Coordinates of C-alpha atoms in Angstrom, one line a residue:
L168 CA 3.7 -27.4 62.2
S169 CA 3.5 -26.2 65.8
A170 CA 3.9 -22.6 64.7
S171 CA 1.1 -22.8 62.1
L172 CA -1.1 -24.5 64.7
L173 CA -0.3 -21.8 67.2
C174 CA -1.2 -19.1 64.6
E175 CA -4.4 -20.9 63.7
N176 CA -5.4 -21.0 67.4
L177 CA -4.4 -17.4 67.8
N178 CA -6.6 -16.4 64.8
V179 CA -9.5 -18.3 66.2
S180 CA -9.2 -16.8 69.7
L181 CA -8.8 -13.3 68.1
S182 CA -11.9 -13.8 66.0
L183 CA -13.8 -15.0 69.0
S184 CA -12.6 -12.0 71.1
L185 CA -13.5 -9.6 68.3
S186 CA -16.9 -11.1 67.8
L187 CA -17.4 -10.9 71.6
H188 CA -16.5 -7.2 71.5
I189 CA -18.9 -6.6 68.6
E190 CA -21.7 -8.4 70.4
I191 CA -21.1 -6.3 73.5
A192 CA -21.1 -3.1 71.4
I193 CA -24.4 -4.2 69.7
V194 CA -26.0 -4.9 73.1
K195 CA -24.9 -1.5 74.4
M196 CA -26.2 0.2 71.3
L197 CA -29.6 -1.6 71.7
D198 CA -29.7 -0.8 75.4
G199 CA -29.2 2.8 74.5
L200 CA -32.0 2.7 71.9
L201 CA -34.3 0.8 74.2
G202 CA -33.7 3.1 77.1
R203 CA -31.7 1.1 79.5
S204 CA -28.5 3.1 79.5
G205 CA -27.2 5.2 82.4
F206 CA -27.5 8.4 80.3
Y207 CA -31.2 7.7 79.6
S208 CA -32.1 7.0 83.2
K209 CA -30.1 10.1 84.4
S210 CA -31.8 12.2 81.7
K211 CA -35.2 10.9 82.6
S212 CA -34.8 11.7 86.3
L213 CA -33.4 15.2 85.5
I214 CA -36.3 15.9 83.2
K215 CA -38.8 14.8 85.9
Q216 CA -37.1 17.1 88.5
T217 CA -37.0 20.0 86.0
R218 CA -40.7 19.5 85.2
T219 CA -41.5 19.6 88.9
R220 CA -39.5 22.8 89.4
I221 CA -41.3 24.4 86.4
D222 CA -44.7 23.4 87.9
V223 CA -43.7 24.9 91.3
V224 CA -42.6 28.2 89.6
R225 CA -45.8 28.4 87.6
R226 CA -48.0 27.8 90.6
K227 CA -46.0 30.4 92.6
R228 CA -46.4 33.0 89.8
S229 CA -50.1 32.2 89.4
A230 CA -50.6 32.7 93.1
T231 CA -48.7 36.0 93.0
Q232 CA -50.8 37.2 90.1
K233 CA -54.0 36.2 91.9
F234 CA -52.9 38.1 95.0
L235 CA -51.9 41.2 93.0
R236 CA -55.3 41.2 91.2
K237 CA -57.2 41.0 94.5
D238 CA -55.0 43.6 96.1
I239 CA -55.5 46.0 93.1
A240 CA -59.3 45.4 93.4
D241 CA -59.2 46.2 97.1
L242 CA -57.1 49.3 96.6
L243 CA -59.4 50.6 93.9
A244 CA -62.5 49.8 96.1
G245 CA -60.8 51.8 98.9
G246 CA -60.1 54.8 96.7
L247 CA -56.3 54.3 96.7
D248 CA -55.9 54.7 93.0
I249 CA -52.2 55.7 93.1
N250 CA -51.3 52.6 95.1
A251 CA -53.4 50.5 92.7
Y252 CA -51.4 51.8 89.8
G253 CA -48.1 50.8 91.5
R254 CA -49.5 47.3 92.1
A255 CA -50.7 47.1 88.5
E256 CA -47.1 47.7 87.3
G257 CA -46.0 44.8 89.4
L258 CA -48.8 42.7 88.0
I259 CA -47.8 43.6 84.4
A260 CA -44.2 42.7 85.2
E261 CA -45.4 39.3 86.6
L262 CA -47.5 38.7 83.5
I263 CA -44.6 39.5 81.2
L264 CA -42.3 37.1 83.1
S265 CA -45.0 34.4 83.0
S266 CA -45.6 34.7 79.3
C267 CA -42.0 33.4 78.5

């Protein structure tokens, strides 16, 4: 009798332990879907940092293009066509890099 009672108690405790593990797994899965996981928060912060870096690079390239356009206009106004052509090549290279 005591062996069967022990087995019954063991089965109950195993089923409770198993159901607890299943509940924990379900909660983790739902947390992942709802955005509370560590991966989600890390990814979100990395995406924000990457977006900020991309914005900085775009602003820098835009400023460089603006400077080159003004420089080309000044060189052409000053009669320095050969120098303006060199700057135009640099501007074209910047435009190609910016279009990606």
